[in-house]
Structures are given as structure tokens and as C-alpha cells.
Coordinates of C-alpha atoms in Angstrom, one line a residue:
M1 CA -87.1 -92.3 126.7
K2 CA -87.8 -93.7 130.2
L3 CA -91.2 -94.4 131.7
E4 CA -92.9 -96.7 134.2
A5 CA -94.4 -100.0 133.0
Q6 CA -96.0 -103.0 134.5
D7 CA -93.8 -106.1 134.3
P8 CA -95.6 -108.4 131.8
R9 CA -94.1 -111.5 133.6
N10 CA -95.0 -110.2 137.1
T11 CA -98.0 -108.0 136.8
T12 CA -97.8 -106.9 140.5
S13 CA -94.5 -105.1 139.9
T14 CA -94.0 -101.6 138.3
C15 CA -90.6 -101.2 136.8
I16 CA -88.5 -98.7 134.8
A17 CA -88.7 -99.3 131.1
T18 CA -86.9 -97.8 128.1
V19 CA -88.6 -97.2 124.7
V20 CA -86.3 -99.1 122.3
G21 CA -88.7 -99.2 119.3
L22 CA -91.7 -97.4 117.8
T23 CA -94.0 -98.6 115.1
G24 CA -97.3 -96.9 114.4
A25 CA -99.1 -96.4 117.7
R26 CA -97.2 -99.1 119.5
L27 CA -94.1 -98.9 121.7
R28 CA -91.4 -101.6 122.0
L29 CA -90.3 -101.6 125.7
R30 CA -87.4 -103.1 127.5
L31 CA -87.3 -103.2 131.3
D32 CA -84.1 -101.7 132.7
G33 CA -82.1 -104.4 134.4
S34 CA -83.5 -107.1 132.1
D35 CA -82.1 -108.5 128.8
N36 CA -83.1 -108.0 125.2
K37 CA -85.0 -111.3 125.1
N38 CA -88.0 -110.1 127.0
D39 CA -89.0 -106.9 125.1
F40 CA -92.7 -106.3 124.9
W41 CA -95.1 -104.0 123.1
R42 CA -97.8 -101.6 124.4
L43 CA -100.1 -99.2 122.7
V44 CA -99.3 -95.5 123.4
D45 CA -102.5 -95.1 125.4
S46 CA -102.1 -98.3 127.4
A47 CA -103.0 -98.0 131.1
E48 CA -99.9 -100.2 131.8
I49 CA -97.5 -97.4 131.1
Q50 CA -97.2 -94.2 133.1
P51 CA -94.7 -91.3 133.4
I52 CA -91.8 -91.5 135.8
G53 CA -92.9 -90.6 139.4
N54 CA -96.5 -92.0 139.1
C55 CA -95.7 -95.1 141.2
E56 CA -94.2 -93.1 144.0
K57 CA -97.1 -90.5 143.8
N58 CA -99.5 -93.3 144.5
G59 CA -97.6 -94.7 147.4
G60 CA -95.9 -97.6 145.5
M61 CA -92.2 -98.5 145.0
L62 CA -90.5 -99.3 141.7
Q63 CA -89.4 -102.9 141.6
P64 CA -86.6 -104.7 139.8
P65 CA -87.9 -106.7 136.8
L66 CA -88.3 -110.5 137.0
G67 CA -84.9 -112.0 136.2
F68 CA -83.0 -108.8 137.3
R69 CA -79.4 -109.5 136.2
L70 CA -77.7 -108.0 139.3
N71 CA -77.9 -108.8 143.0
A72 CA -81.3 -107.6 144.4
S73 CA -79.4 -105.5 147.0
S74 CA -77.9 -103.4 144.2
W75 CA -81.3 -102.4 142.9
P76 CA -81.5 -98.9 144.7
M77 CA -78.1 -97.9 143.3
F78 CA -78.9 -99.3 139.9
L79 CA -82.2 -97.3 139.9
L80 CA -80.4 -94.1 140.9
K81 CA -77.8 -94.5 138.1
T82 CA -80.5 -95.4 135.5
L83 CA -82.6 -92.3 136.2
N84 CA -79.7 -89.9 136.7
G85 CA -79.6 -87.7 133.6
A86 CA -82.0 -90.0 131.6
E87 CA -84.6 -88.6 129.2
M88 CA -88.0 -89.0 130.8
A89 CA -91.1 -89.3 128.8
P90 CA -93.1 -86.1 129.4
I91 CA -96.6 -86.4 131.0
R92 CA -98.3 -84.6 128.1
I93 CA -97.6 -87.6 125.7
F94 CA -99.5 -90.1 127.8
H95 CA -103.1 -90.7 126.9
K96 CA -106.0 -92.2 128.8
E97 CA -107.0 -95.7 127.6
P98 CA -110.4 -95.7 125.8
P99 CA -113.4 -97.5 127.4
S100 CA -113.9 -101.1 126.4
P101 CA -116.9 -102.2 124.2
S102 CA -119.9 -103.2 126.3
H103 CA -120.8 -106.4 124.4
N104 CA -119.2 -109.0 122.2
F105 CA -120.5 -108.3 118.6
F106 CA -118.0 -110.6 116.9
K107 CA -119.2 -113.3 114.6
M108 CA -117.5 -116.3 113.0
G109 CA -115.8 -115.4 109.7
M110 CA -115.3 -111.7 110.4
K111 CA -112.0 -110.2 109.3
L112 CA -109.7 -108.2 111.5
E113 CA -106.0 -107.3 112.1
A114 CA -104.3 -108.9 115.1
V115 CA -101.1 -109.1 117.0
D116 CA -99.1 -112.3 116.4
R117 CA -98.6 -113.2 120.1
K118 CA -95.7 -115.5 119.3
N119 CA -94.0 -112.6 117.4
P120 CA -95.8 -109.7 119.0
H121 CA -94.0 -107.0 117.0
F122 CA -96.1 -108.2 114.0
I123 CA -99.7 -107.4 113.2
C124 CA -101.3 -109.8 110.6
P125 CA -104.5 -110.3 108.7
A126 CA -106.8 -112.6 110.7
T127 CA -110.3 -114.1 110.8
I128 CA -112.6 -114.9 113.7
G129 CA -112.6 -118.7 113.8
E130 CA -115.1 -119.2 116.7
V131 CA -117.0 -117.2 119.4
R132 CA -117.6 -118.5 122.9
G133 CA -119.3 -116.0 125.3
S134 CA -116.8 -113.2 125.8
E135 CA -114.0 -115.1 124.1
V136 CA -113.0 -115.1 120.4
L137 CA -110.7 -117.4 118.5
V138 CA -108.2 -115.4 116.4
T139 CA -107.0 -117.4 113.3
F140 CA -104.3 -116.0 111.1
D141 CA -104.9 -116.0 107.3
G142 CA -102.5 -118.4 105.5
W143 CA -101.6 -120.4 108.6
R144 CA -103.2 -123.6 109.9
G145 CA -103.6 -123.4 113.7
A146 CA -100.0 -123.0 114.8
F147 CA -100.4 -119.3 115.7
D148 CA -104.1 -119.1 116.6
Y149 CA -105.2 -118.0 120.1
W150 CA -108.2 -117.2 122.2
C151 CA -108.7 -113.7 123.7
R152 CA -111.4 -111.5 125.1
F153 CA -113.5 -109.6 122.6
D154 CA -112.1 -106.3 124.1
S155 CA -108.4 -107.4 123.9
R156 CA -106.1 -104.7 122.8
D157 CA -104.2 -107.1 120.6
I158 CA -107.0 -107.1 118.0
F159 CA -108.0 -104.2 115.6
P160 CA -110.4 -103.5 112.8
V161 CA -109.4 -103.9 109.2
G162 CA -107.5 -100.7 108.1
W163 CA -106.1 -100.0 111.6
C164 CA -102.4 -100.5 110.5
S165 CA -103.0 -98.2 107.5
L166 CA -104.5 -95.5 109.8
T167 CA -101.8 -95.6 112.4
G168 CA -98.8 -96.2 110.2
D169 CA -98.0 -99.7 111.5
N170 CA -96.8 -102.4 109.2
L171 CA -99.4 -105.1 108.3
Q172 CA -97.6 -108.3 107.5
P173 CA -98.7 -110.3 104.4
P174 CA -100.4 -113.6 105.2
G175 CA -98.4 -116.8 105.3
T176 CA -94.8 -115.6 105.2
K177 CA -93.2 -117.4 108.1
V178 CA -89.8 -119.2 107.5
C179 CA -87.7 -121.7 109.5
I180 CA -84.0 -122.3 109.3
Y181 CA -82.0 -125.1 110.9
L182 CA -78.7 -125.1 112.8
N183 CA -75.8 -127.4 111.8
K184 CA -74.4 -128.3 115.3
N185 CA -71.9 -130.7 113.8
G186 CA -70.2 -128.1 111.6
S187 CA -66.9 -126.4 112.5
T188 CA -67.5 -123.3 114.5
G189 CA -64.2 -121.7 113.6
P190 CA -62.0 -119.6 115.9
H191 CA -64.6 -117.1 117.1
L192 CA -67.6 -119.2 118.2
D193 CA -67.7 -121.4 121.3
K194 CA -68.6 -124.9 120.2
K195 CA -70.1 -125.7 123.6
K196 CA -72.5 -122.7 123.5
V197 CA -73.5 -123.6 119.9
Q198 CA -74.4 -127.1 121.1
Q199 CA -76.8 -125.5 123.6
L200 CA -78.7 -123.6 120.9
P201 CA -82.1 -124.8 119.6
D202 CA -82.1 -127.0 116.5
H203 CA -83.9 -124.4 114.5
F204 CA -85.1 -120.8 114.5
G205 CA -88.7 -120.2 113.5
P206 CA -91.2 -120.7 112.1
A207 CA -91.5 -116.9 112.2
R208 CA -91.2 -113.9 109.9
A209 CA -88.0 -113.8 108.0
S210 CA -86.7 -110.7 109.8
V211 CA -87.3 -112.4 113.2
V212 CA -85.6 -115.6 112.2
L213 CA -82.6 -113.6 111.0
Q214 CA -82.4 -111.6 114.2
Q215 CA -82.6 -114.8 116.3
A216 CA -79.8 -116.5 114.3
V217 CA -77.5 -113.5 114.3
Q218 CA -78.1 -112.8 118.0
A219 CA -77.3 -116.5 118.7
C220 CA -73.9 -116.1 116.9
I221 CA -73.2 -113.0 119.1
D222 CA -74.2 -114.8 122.3
C223 CA -72.0 -117.8 121.4
A224 CA -68.9 -115.7 120.5
Y225 CA -65.8 -115.8 122.6
H226 CA -65.7 -112.0 122.1
Q227 CA -69.0 -110.4 121.1
K228 CA -67.2 -107.4 119.6
T229 CA -65.7 -109.6 116.9
V230 CA -69.1 -110.8 115.6
F231 CA -70.5 -107.3 116.0
S232 CA -67.7 -105.8 113.9
F233 CA -68.8 -107.9 110.9
L234 CA -72.2 -106.3 110.8
K235 CA -73.3 -103.1 109.3
Q236 CA -76.1 -100.8 110.3
G237 CA -79.2 -101.8 108.3
H238 CA -82.7 -100.2 108.0
G239 CA -86.1 -101.5 108.8
G240 CA -85.0 -104.8 110.3
E241 CA -84.8 -106.2 113.9
V242 CA -82.4 -105.0 116.6
I243 CA -79.5 -107.1 117.8
S244 CA -77.2 -106.2 120.7
A245 CA -73.8 -107.0 122.0
V246 CA -71.9 -106.2 125.2
F247 CA -68.3 -105.1 124.9
D248 CA -66.0 -102.3 126.2
R249 CA -68.3 -102.2 129.3
E250 CA -71.2 -101.0 127.2
Q251 CA -74.2 -102.5 125.4
H252 CA -74.2 -101.8 121.7
T253 CA -77.2 -102.2 119.4
L254 CA -77.6 -102.4 115.6
N255 CA -80.5 -102.7 113.2
L256 CA -80.3 -105.5 110.7
P257 CA -81.5 -105.0 107.2
A258 CA -85.1 -105.7 106.3
V259 CA -85.6 -109.2 104.8
N260 CA -88.7 -110.8 103.5
S261 CA -87.8 -114.3 102.4
I262 CA -85.7 -117.3 103.5
T263 CA -83.4 -116.6 100.5
Y264 CA -82.2 -113.3 102.0
V265 CA -81.9 -114.9 105.5
L266 CA -79.7 -117.7 104.3
R267 CA -77.6 -115.4 102.1
F268 CA -76.9 -113.1 105.0
L269 CA -76.0 -115.9 107.4
E270 CA -73.8 -117.6 104.8
K271 CA -71.8 -114.4 104.6
L272 CA -71.6 -114.0 108.3
C273 CA -70.3 -117.6 108.7
H274 CA -67.7 -117.0 106.0
N275 CA -66.5 -113.9 107.9
L276 CA -66.4 -115.9 111.2
R277 CA -64.3 -118.5 109.3
S278 CA -66.8 -121.2 110.4
D279 CA -68.7 -123.8 108.3
N280 CA -72.1 -122.7 107.0
L281 CA -74.0 -123.3 110.2
F282 CA -77.5 -122.7 108.7
G283 CA -79.8 -124.3 106.2
N284 CA -83.4 -124.6 105.2
Q285 CA -83.6 -128.4 106.0
P286 CA -82.7 -130.3 109.2
F287 CA -79.1 -131.4 109.3
T288 CA -78.3 -135.1 109.7
Q289 CA -76.5 -136.1 112.9
T290 CA -73.4 -137.5 111.1
H291 CA -70.2 -135.9 110.0
L292 CA -71.2 -136.3 106.4
S293 CA -72.0 -132.6 106.1
L294 CA -74.1 -132.5 102.9
T295 CA -77.2 -130.4 102.5
A296 CA -79.5 -130.1 99.5
I297 CA -80.7 -126.7 98.4
E298 CA -81.8 -125.1 95.2
Y299 CA -82.1 -121.5 94.4
S300 CA -85.1 -120.6 92.2
H301 CA -84.7 -117.3 90.5
S302 CA -88.3 -117.1 89.5
H303 CA -89.8 -117.9 92.9
D304 CA -87.2 -116.4 95.1
R305 CA -86.9 -119.3 97.5
Y306 CA -84.8 -122.4 98.3
L307 CA -86.1 -125.8 97.4
P308 CA -84.8 -129.3 97.7
G309 CA -82.7 -130.1 94.7
E310 CA -79.2 -129.1 93.8
T311 CA -76.4 -130.4 96.0
F312 CA -73.9 -128.1 97.7
V313 CA -71.2 -129.3 100.1
L314 CA -71.2 -127.3 103.3
G315 CA -69.7 -128.5 106.6
N316 CA -65.9 -129.0 106.5
S317 CA -65.9 -128.8 102.7
L318 CA -67.7 -125.5 102.2
A319 CA -68.2 -125.1 98.4
R320 CA -66.1 -122.1 97.3
S321 CA -68.8 -121.3 94.7
L322 CA -71.0 -120.2 97.6
E323 CA -68.4 -117.8 99.0
P324 CA -69.6 -114.2 99.0
H325 CA -68.0 -111.8 96.5
S326 CA -67.2 -109.5 99.4
D327 CA -67.1 -109.5 103.2
S328 CA -69.7 -106.8 103.6
M329 CA -72.9 -107.9 105.2
D330 CA -75.2 -105.3 103.6
S331 CA -75.4 -107.1 100.3
A332 CA -77.4 -110.0 101.8
S333 CA -80.6 -108.6 100.4
N334 CA -79.3 -109.2 96.8
P335 CA -80.1 -112.9 96.2
T336 CA -78.8 -112.8 92.6
N337 CA -75.3 -113.1 94.1
L338 CA -76.0 -116.7 95.1
V339 CA -74.3 -118.9 92.4
S340 CA -75.9 -122.3 91.7
T341 CA -73.4 -125.1 91.4
S342 CA -75.7 -127.7 89.9
Q343 CA -73.8 -127.7 86.6
R344 CA -70.3 -128.1 88.1
H345 CA -70.6 -129.7 91.5
R346 CA -68.4 -132.7 92.2
P347 CA -68.8 -134.8 95.4
L348 CA -65.9 -134.1 97.7
L349 CA -65.6 -137.7 98.8
S350 CA -62.2 -137.4 100.4
S351 CA -63.6 -135.1 103.0
C352 CA -66.6 -137.2 104.0
G353 CA -64.6 -139.7 106.0
L354 CA -65.3 -142.6 103.6
P355 CA -62.9 -145.5 103.4
P356 CA -61.0 -145.6 100.0
S357 CA -63.0 -148.7 98.8
T358 CA -66.3 -147.1 99.7
A359 CA -65.3 -143.8 98.1
S360 CA -64.4 -145.6 94.9
A361 CA -67.7 -147.4 94.9
V362 CA -69.6 -144.2 95.4
R363 CA -67.7 -142.6 92.5
R364 CA -68.7 -145.6 90.3
L365 CA -72.3 -145.1 91.2
C366 CA -72.1 -141.4 90.5
S367 CA -70.5 -142.0 87.1
R368 CA -73.4 -144.5 86.2
G369 CA -76.0 -141.9 87.2
V370 CA -77.2 -143.8 90.2
L371 CA -76.4 -140.9 92.6
K372 CA -77.5 -137.7 90.9
G373 CA -80.2 -135.0 90.9
S374 CA -82.4 -134.3 93.9
N375 CA -81.8 -137.7 95.4
E376 CA -78.0 -137.5 95.5
R377 CA -77.8 -136.4 99.1
R378 CA -80.3 -139.0 100.3
D379 CA -78.7 -141.8 98.3
M380 CA -75.2 -140.9 99.3
E381 CA -76.1 -140.8 103.0
S382 CA -77.8 -144.2 102.7
F383 CA -74.7 -145.6 101.0
W384 CA -72.5 -144.1 103.7
K385 CA -74.7 -145.5 106.4
L386 CA -74.6 -149.0 104.8
N387 CA -70.8 -149.0 104.6
R388 CA -69.7 -147.0 107.7
S389 CA -69.5 -150.0 110.0
P390 CA -66.9 -152.7 109.0
G391 CA -68.5 -156.1 108.5
S392 CA -72.0 -154.6 108.6
D393 CA -74.4 -155.3 105.7
R394 CA -77.4 -153.7 107.3
Y395 CA -77.8 -150.1 108.4
L396 CA -80.4 -151.1 111.1
E397 CA -77.7 -153.3 112.8
S398 CA -75.3 -150.4 113.1
R399 CA -77.4 -147.4 113.7
D400 CA -75.5 -146.1 116.7
A401 CA -77.2 -142.7 116.3
S402 CA -80.5 -144.1 117.5
R403 CA -81.0 -144.4 121.2
L404 CA -84.5 -145.8 120.7
S405 CA -83.6 -149.3 119.6
G406 CA -84.8 -152.0 121.9
R407 CA -86.9 -149.7 124.1
D408 CA -90.6 -150.0 124.6
P409 CA -92.2 -147.2 122.6
S410 CA -94.8 -146.7 125.3
S411 CA -92.0 -145.5 127.6
W412 CA -90.6 -142.9 125.2
T413 CA -90.5 -139.2 126.2
V414 CA -91.6 -136.4 124.0
E415 CA -88.0 -135.9 122.9
D416 CA -87.8 -139.6 122.0
V417 CA -90.9 -139.3 119.8
M418 CA -89.4 -136.3 118.1
Q419 CA -86.3 -138.3 117.3
F420 CA -88.4 -141.1 116.0
V421 CA -90.2 -138.8 113.6
R422 CA -86.9 -137.3 112.3
E423 CA -85.3 -140.8 111.9
A424 CA -88.3 -142.4 110.3
D425 CA -88.2 -140.0 107.3
P426 CA -86.0 -136.9 107.0
Q427 CA -88.8 -135.1 105.1
L428 CA -90.9 -135.4 108.3
G429 CA -88.2 -133.6 110.4
P430 CA -89.8 -130.1 110.1
H431 CA -93.0 -131.5 111.7
A432 CA -91.2 -132.9 114.8
D433 CA -91.8 -129.8 116.8
L434 CA -95.5 -130.3 116.6
F435 CA -95.1 -133.4 118.8
R436 CA -93.5 -131.2 121.5
K437 CA -96.2 -128.5 121.1
H438 CA -98.9 -131.1 121.6
E439 CA -97.0 -133.0 124.3
I440 CA -97.1 -136.3 122.5
D441 CA -95.0 -139.0 124.3
G442 CA -94.7 -142.6 123.4
K443 CA -98.1 -143.7 124.7
A444 CA -99.9 -140.9 122.9
L445 CA -97.9 -141.6 119.7
L446 CA -99.2 -145.2 119.6
L447 CA -102.8 -143.9 119.7
L448 CA -102.4 -141.4 116.9
R449 CA -104.3 -141.8 113.6
S450 CA -103.9 -139.9 110.4
D451 CA -107.3 -138.1 110.8
M452 CA -106.3 -137.0 114.3
M453 CA -103.0 -135.6 113.1
M454 CA -104.8 -133.6 110.3
K455 CA -107.6 -132.3 112.6
Y456 CA -105.7 -131.5 115.8
M457 CA -102.1 -131.0 114.7
G458 CA -102.7 -129.3 111.4
L459 CA -100.8 -131.7 109.3
K460 CA -101.5 -132.1 105.6
L461 CA -102.7 -135.5 104.2
G462 CA -99.3 -136.6 102.9
P463 CA -97.2 -136.2 106.1
A464 CA -100.1 -137.6 108.1
L465 CA -100.2 -140.8 106.0
K466 CA -96.5 -141.2 106.2
L467 CA -96.5 -140.9 109.9
S468 CA -99.4 -143.4 110.2
Y469 CA -97.3 -145.8 108.2
H470 CA -94.3 -145.5 110.4
I471 CA -96.4 -145.7 113.6
D472 CA -98.0 -148.9 112.3
R473 CA -94.5 -150.3 111.6
L474 CA -93.5 -149.3 115.1
K475 CA -96.5 -151.2 116.6
Q476 CA -95.3 -154.2 114.6
G477 CA -91.8 -153.9 116.1
K478 CA -90.2 -153.1 112.7
F479 CA -88.6 -149.8 113.7

């Protein structure tokens, strides 16, 4: 259906929008002439949506959306073609927006249901964290600060407890966001453009599992030499997010299957990468920036999640034990197909680029039990770093991956600080994005204390103490 909607990125413009989704009493809208990355949600009785013809009736003109993909001069013809023969939303289904409450009656600690503004298609359990005049702080149950926001007491993004049940919308369980990481060093195979993959973010999330899956799959489509190829490997799902591809001069859309954990997300993406004849490009831990493509994951049948532990070889030596039993993508929601290789994994040293003498030494360490269990990946990488530079007996002397060496930390940019966090301790890698969010550059980094990181950045005690230790070493010039 077509209707008129206010452009959320340019509120002075009224545009043509298409209803591309519906959940409960909310509409998912896409401005015609825009792309699928700027969809937005409105309640069915929102004053920001009107029937076609309302703008002209009131003496206005329909405008192209911000970021209109065509030349501005082509807008009149585009508008004509868009509306010709289109299904218009009838006037009778539009409702008047109800009056706003007269006063702010919210109190700290009250429970409610609220839109997650970083993932606005989700409504989640929330609590009022603070009240300031007409403003309230919405905090999401199960998450520490990362998704909180301030809004007016009469915002249409907040609802009473039970609203989702009443309207038929889906209330998300608290604390179920996931994050997956992209292996930019892996082989992209014959169907994905390596240069485009390099331009993708290092990770997708943290967000709901279905959103992360949609972002990753859409990224694969956007990076393909031919979008039709990737699209052909996907099957229509139910209840999941929508992805789109452009081929044969048309835009094609498809629903992904509903997923609710990182297990299903990684299983689905592993199958997709197999069909694309690429390395497994996704994991639940940050990938190291060397061509030693090892990642450590463990599948827990009882808890239905991946944890650090068993070692699999991905990258150029994709473990065949991880290959899907079939090429169909609709079995991704069955995690029991994932076969653990902890009992029969052997390090594929010949593919790691190690010199023969080094490979032999690593084998001896493996046979003695020095490199095994959950530390195998970390120990093997350390051993590789120590031996990768001929004549070098210290990794710090040959760390060519670090561009921070010898530079004054107070001159570091935010990106430099994020690199420092990742290099200081791989386990701190997932927290690196917090430094971008809080705009912490080198000067700010040197002022950080563990209590500040816990209070203002939401870090737990363990990571905060680790970071304080590395910052102290940095101040002493020992990085």
C-alpha cells in the first residue's frame, strides 16, 4: 500500500511511502526512491502518515526523500510512475492521533514496554531509570546502558505493560542481543568482491539475533558481483527480517527465517559461505589480523550457544567437519547439525604459512600437551608471532601489525585507541566499540580509571581492571 509520510530524516518534507511490514499496531515504511537501509516504523494512528492526496489538498508538494537515488530532475516522472496503478491506502483506515497526557506521572522504577531506538522494529521490557521534568530515561531490562535513551513522557515510543499483548506485537525477551564478527582476511571466493568486503564493518551487532542475521546476509548480497547469485542460495523463511536484491531490472525481497540465538545465526551464515565457496567469514569472536585463520568456538548443546573452547580451522583450511549436510539454507534453525570436532581436530599447520622448522616445533608442543584445550588458539598464535620474523626473538620487535609503536599516546585518535584495546588483550576486543561510542581518544584514554569505566561505560569489574592495567603500562611506556 502507498501513503504519504513525513521523511524522518528531513521532517519538513512529505514523501510517498510504501508499507513493507506490519506488526501489531505498527507499520514498517520505506520511502519510495530511498533504499532499504532507512526503513522506519509508525503507529497506525500517527499524525505523520496521511492518505495519498492529503499534501496536495493542503497546498503542499510531495518531495523526493533525503538521499533520493536518482537525479532530482527525474523526480516528477518517478512520482508519476510510482503512483500509476499503485494500491493506495484508503482514507477510512487512517485514524486520528489520540491526545497527549497533560502531565508527567512517571516515577523512577516504573515498568513499561518501549521501542528499542537502535533496532526500532523491536519493543522490549523497560524500566524508568530517571525523571527530569518532562523527560524520562528509558532503560532496557537485561542491558547496561548501551541502549538507554531519554524521551518526553508523551513519546509514542513508550507503552504500558501489556500493550504488545493487546495489539498483537511481539515483546522481545530481555537481554537477548548478539554480536558476530567479520573475517576480512578470509578468501571471499568467486562470488563476493574482496574490495567491498573490506569496506564492511568489523562486526554486526550487538542487536537481536534476527537483525544481526539480516545485516550479515544483506552485506553478502551488497558485496556480490551478481546479487542474483547470492539471492538464489536463499529460501523464503517465515517470521524473520527482510533482505532485498536488485537483478533483472527489479528489486526482489525475501523473508529470512526467524532466529533467536547466535547459534542459529552462525549456522545459517556458515551454510551461506559454503554455498558461496568462500571461507567462513563470520564468527562470534574478533578475528586476528594475520593470515593464521584460526578461531575458537565451542557448541554447548545444553545452553544453545557458542563459547570459547574447542578449536576449528576456518579461513583457507575450512574444517570439512563443519560443512553442512546439504546446501539448503532453511535448515539453519536446527543447531544439532553442527558437529563438534574437539575429539578429532588436528592443527593444519601446513596451511598456516609456518616455516617447516617452526611447524615441526609446534607439532612437538602439541604432542607434549603444551598447546591444547581452550588455550590452543592463543598459544599457537603467540608461537607464530614469535617465530614469523627470521632472526627475531621478541614479538614486540617485529609487530608490524601495530601502527601505534613509537607514537605519543596523547596524539592517538579514537580508532588508534580501539586498536590499542584489541591488541592489548584479545578478550577485550568486543569492548573496543565502547571507546568509539564515548569518543575516547588518546588524551581521554590516559585519564581513564577503572571506576570511571564501570560507571560511565558500563564495563564489568574484570574488563575494567584489565584495561586499567594496560593503560598504566602505556603510561610507563611499556606498550
